Amino acid sequence: MVDLRLGYDDWRAEVRQFLADELPPGKEFYLDYDEAEHKWDFAVEFTKKVSEKGWIGLTWPRAYGGLERSVVEQYILLEEFHRAEAPLLNLIGWSLTAGMLLYGGTEEQKATMLPEIASMKTIWAEGLTEPGAGSDLAGLTTSAVPDGDDWLVTGQKTYTTFGSRSDLLLAIVRTDPSAKRRHEGLSFFGVDLRAPGVTVQPLWNIAGGRQNHIFMDQVRVPASRLIGEVNRGWEYITRSFYTSGVPFLRHSTMERKYRLLTAYCTTAKRGGRLLIDDPEVRGKLAEIDIMMEVQRVLAETGLSDTVNGRRSDATSIYQVLAKESIPRFAQLAFEIVGPLGQLSGESPYAALHGELQAWYLQAFGNHAAGTPQIKRMVLATRGLGLPK
Amino acid sequence: MLDTDFDADQEALRLVARDFLAATVPLGSLRGPDYPHDVQPTFASETWRAVADLGWLGLGIPVEYGGGGAGLTTLCALYGELGRALVSAPCLEVAVVAGGVIASAGTEQQKTELLPELCAGRLVVIPTLVGENGEIDVRETVTSAERTDEGWRLTGTKPLVAYAGSADLFLVPAHAGGDAAGDVSMFLVPAAAPGVVVTSLPSMSGVPLSAVELSGVTVGADAVLGMPGRGMDHLAPAMLRGKVLRCAEIAGAGERVLDITVAYAKQREQFGKPIGQYQAVQYLCTDLAMATRVTQLLARQASWILDEQAPHENRVRAALAYGSDAARQIAHCSHEVLAGLGFMVEHDLHLFTRRLKHWEMDLGDAGHHSRLLADLLGASAAS
C-alpha cells in the first residue's frame, strides 16, 4: 500500500492558496443551477485565472498548451476545487472534448483546439443527448452529409447545459446511414453554435438553471471540425467518456454542504436541545459521513488503478453509489433541518441561507450523464459479465 | 378486520369531486404569472369559493354551525381528490385544523359567529403552527402572550405559515402569562391588527409561504380560544386529523404521479424497447404504486379509527409516519423514471414534487410521528 498523496503537500498548498486568493465567500454556488449574469461573469473570470495558471491542461503535453503534470496532481487540484465548490466553466471542453482530441484528434486539431480550451478561448457544450436518444445514445438521428469540403448537420440535441453561452457544440451525429449496426457510422463534430441554421431554445430546469434545445438545420461545418476520422465516433466516446482523465468528485462537493449542515446543527435547537445533541440527528450526520468516506475510497482506488494501468471496478461502483447518494443526502439534510429548509433566498428564516431547497431540487438532476439505473446496468453487464 | 372501501355516498362524493376538479383545476393553473421563474402558485380564489359553495369546506364541521357534520372517513374521500388536483387553497388548514379547533374549544358565541362564516368560505382562519426553529411541536414556540387590562398582548414570530396572505384571522398558539414552557394557549388574531406583519417568503414548496410576525399585538379577552394553558387539548386532535387528511392528499397526488410515470415508462423507448420492460424501472414504478396504495389504505383506516374513537392511536401514528415518508418516495421514484424530462419545468411533475415535499413535513414529518409512535409503544411495553 502506497499513499499517493505523499510528496504533494506543496502542490495542494499552492492550489488552496489560489482558491483563498481568487474565490471569495459566497461565490461557490454550483453554476448549473444559477443563471444570474453576475455569477456567470464571475465564473468566466475565475476560470480564466485558472487557465492563466496553466491548470486546465495540467496533464496535457506541453505542445498542446499543457504542463505535463501527473494525474495525481490533477486529482488533488480537482479535489480542492470541488471541495470549495469553485465555479469552474467549460468542463465539457476540459474533460470530454480534450479527452477525445487527445485520443483521436488530428495533429492539427490537437495543436489548435487544445490550446484554445486551455486558454479559455473556446467554451464547449455537450451535444450527445437527443429527444429520442438519452441513455441509448446510439439511437441518435442527427445527421451530417458531405457538401464539398464541408459537412451539413441537421437534427436536434437537447438538455444542453450552457448551450446559449458556449461557442462550440461537441455533437455526435450519423455520418453513414447505411451502417449495419446502430453504433457504427457515427462521428463527432465541433459545431459553431453561432453559425447560420443553429437555433437555441431555452429549457428551464426545476432547480432554476437553464438547459437548451439545440436545433440544427443544414448547418455548415468545415471538415477541420470533424473530430479525428469519420465514422469513429462510437470508439471515441467510449474511450473518452469514462477515461477523460477528469475524475468525478461528487463527494468532495458534498463536503462543504456537510460543513454547513453540521454548523447549523451546533446552533439550531429543537425540543430544547441543540440538534447536534439529538441522537437521531447524529445518526443521520454519521450516515452522510459514511457516504462521503465510501466515495472517497472508491475515487482514490480509481485513481490508483489509473496510475498503475490496472483495470478498475472502482469507477463503476463509484458511479452508482455517487448518483444514488445525491437524493439520499438531500433527504437526510431535510430530515435534520426540517420545514424551514423549504425557504429560499435571503430570508432570515431560511435555513442554510436557502441552499437546502436548492440541494433537494438539484438532486433530481442526478440522471445527467446517465441515470443511476443505467450505471447499475453497466456494472452488472460490463462489470459482472451478466448477460445483456 | 376493516373493509376500507368507501360506502356509496362517499364514493359518489369522490367521483363528483374528481370530475369537478378535473374540469376546473387544470395543472396549468398552478403555474405562477412569471413562470418558470416564479413557481409559487397563488391562492386559487375561484376554486376556494366553489369548494365552499359545494359544502365541501364545512363538510366536517357540525351541522348546527353551518357544516355537513361528516366524519373523517367521508373527508378522506374528498381530500384524496383535492390532493389529486393539487388545489391551491388552504382547505385543510382552515376547515380541518382551525375549524376543528374552533369547533372543539370555542365558546357557543365563538362557534356561532365564526363557523358558519368559515364554512361559507368568507372567513379564512389560518393556523400558525411551525415554531421559530422550524419546530413542529407547538409547545416549543417562544411566542408569548402577556395579560393587559383589556386582554392580551402577543409577541413572537411564526416563520412558516401557508396562505398567510389570504388570512382574515390567525390561530396563534402562544405561552401565556410568563410561562415559557408547558402547554400553550390559543388566540385568534386579526390579520389586520396593528403589529401583525406578514412577509411573503420565496420557497420551493409549491404553496405560498410567509413569516407572520407579531410585535406586541393587542387583542381582546374574547380572542382566547379554550382555556388558557390547555391549547393542546384541542390543537393536538385537530392536527392529528389534519395529518390523516394530508396523507389522503398524498395518496391522491400519488395516484396521479403513478399514472404519469407508468404512461411514460410504457411509451418511452430506449435500446429498442419501452423502458418499462427493464426491471430497474419496474421496481421504481412498483415502489411508487405500493407507497401510494398503502398510504391510502392506512389513511382510510386511521380516519375510521378516529371516527370510531377506537383505542388505536399507535395505528394512526404509523399511518402518518408511513404516509409522510411516502410523499418523498413518490416524488423520488417518479423522477428516477422520468429523469431529464421530469427535471424540466415544462413538465408537470415538479408541481407534485414541490407540493409533496411540503406535505411530507406539514403537521409533522415521518420522524416526528415515528417518535410519537415509539413513545406509545414504549408506554405500552412498560405497562
PDB file of C-alpha atoms in Angstrom, chain A residues 7-15 50 52-63 65-77 102 245 303 306-307:
ATOM      1  CA  GLY A   7       5.090  14.365  -1.766  1.00  0.00           C
ATOM      2  CA  TYR A   8       2.304  16.606  -2.987  1.00  0.00           C
ATOM      3  CA  ASP A   9       1.798  18.783   0.088  1.00  0.00           C
ATOM      4  CA  ASP A  10       3.305  21.807  -1.627  1.00  0.00           C
ATOM      5  CA  TRP A  11       1.096  21.335  -4.634  1.00  0.00           C
ATOM      6  CA  ARG A  12      -2.036  21.085  -2.505  1.00  0.00           C
ATOM      7  CA  ALA A  13      -0.982  24.190  -0.594  1.00  0.00           C
ATOM      8  CA  GLU A  14      -0.495  26.063  -3.868  1.00  0.00           C
ATOM      9  CA  VAL A  15      -3.988  25.119  -5.038  1.00  0.00           C
ATOM     10  CA  VAL A  50      -7.273  29.004 -13.616  1.00  0.00           C
ATOM     11  CA  GLU A  52      -3.583  31.555 -16.719  1.00  0.00           C
ATOM     12  CA  LYS A  53      -2.006  29.188 -14.215  1.00  0.00           C
ATOM     13  CA  GLY A  54      -1.961  26.554 -16.957  1.00  0.00           C
ATOM     14  CA  TRP A  55      -4.098  24.274 -14.800  1.00  0.00           C
ATOM     15  CA  ILE A  56      -6.802  23.476 -17.363  1.00  0.00           C
ATOM     16  CA  GLY A  57      -4.347  21.457 -19.423  1.00  0.00           C
ATOM     17  CA  LEU A  58      -2.447  20.336 -16.353  1.00  0.00           C
ATOM     18  CA  THR A  59      -1.797  16.793 -17.601  1.00  0.00           C
ATOM     19  CA  TRP A  60      -1.643  17.514 -21.335  1.00  0.00           C
ATOM     20  CA  PRO A  61       1.569  17.577 -23.394  1.00  0.00           C
ATOM     21  CA  ARG A  62       3.317  20.939 -23.388  1.00  0.00           C
ATOM     22  CA  ALA A  63       2.964  21.127 -27.168  1.00  0.00           C
ATOM     23  CA  GLY A  65      -0.868  24.046 -24.014  1.00  0.00           C
ATOM     24  CA  GLY A  66      -0.383  21.621 -21.140  1.00  0.00           C
ATOM     25  CA  LEU A  67       2.027  21.279 -18.215  1.00  0.00           C
ATOM     26  CA  GLU A  68       2.634  17.502 -18.401  1.00  0.00           C
ATOM     27  CA  ARG A  69       1.869  17.024 -14.728  1.00  0.00           C
ATOM     28  CA  SER A  70       0.646  13.751 -13.231  1.00  0.00           C
ATOM     29  CA  VAL A  71      -2.938  12.556 -12.829  1.00  0.00           C
ATOM     30  CA  VAL A  72      -2.382  12.531  -9.065  1.00  0.00           C
ATOM     31  CA  GLU A  73      -1.735  16.257  -9.193  1.00  0.00           C
ATOM     32  CA  GLN A  74      -4.825  16.718 -11.313  1.00  0.00           C
ATOM     33  CA  TYR A  75      -6.829  14.731  -8.786  1.00  0.00           C
ATOM     34  CA  ILE A  76      -5.571  16.929  -5.953  1.00  0.00           C
ATOM     35  CA  LEU A  77      -6.358  20.065  -7.942  1.00  0.00           C
ATOM     36  CA  LEU A 102      -6.018  13.574 -27.178  1.00  0.00           C
ATOM     37  CA  GLY A 245      -8.799  11.716 -17.038  1.00  0.00           C
ATOM     38  CA  LEU A 303      -7.078   6.966  -9.370  1.00  0.00           C
ATOM     39  CA  THR A 306      -5.328   4.608 -13.494  1.00  0.00           C
ATOM     40  CA  VAL A 307      -1.834   5.414 -12.214  1.00  0.00           C
TER      41      VAL A 307
END
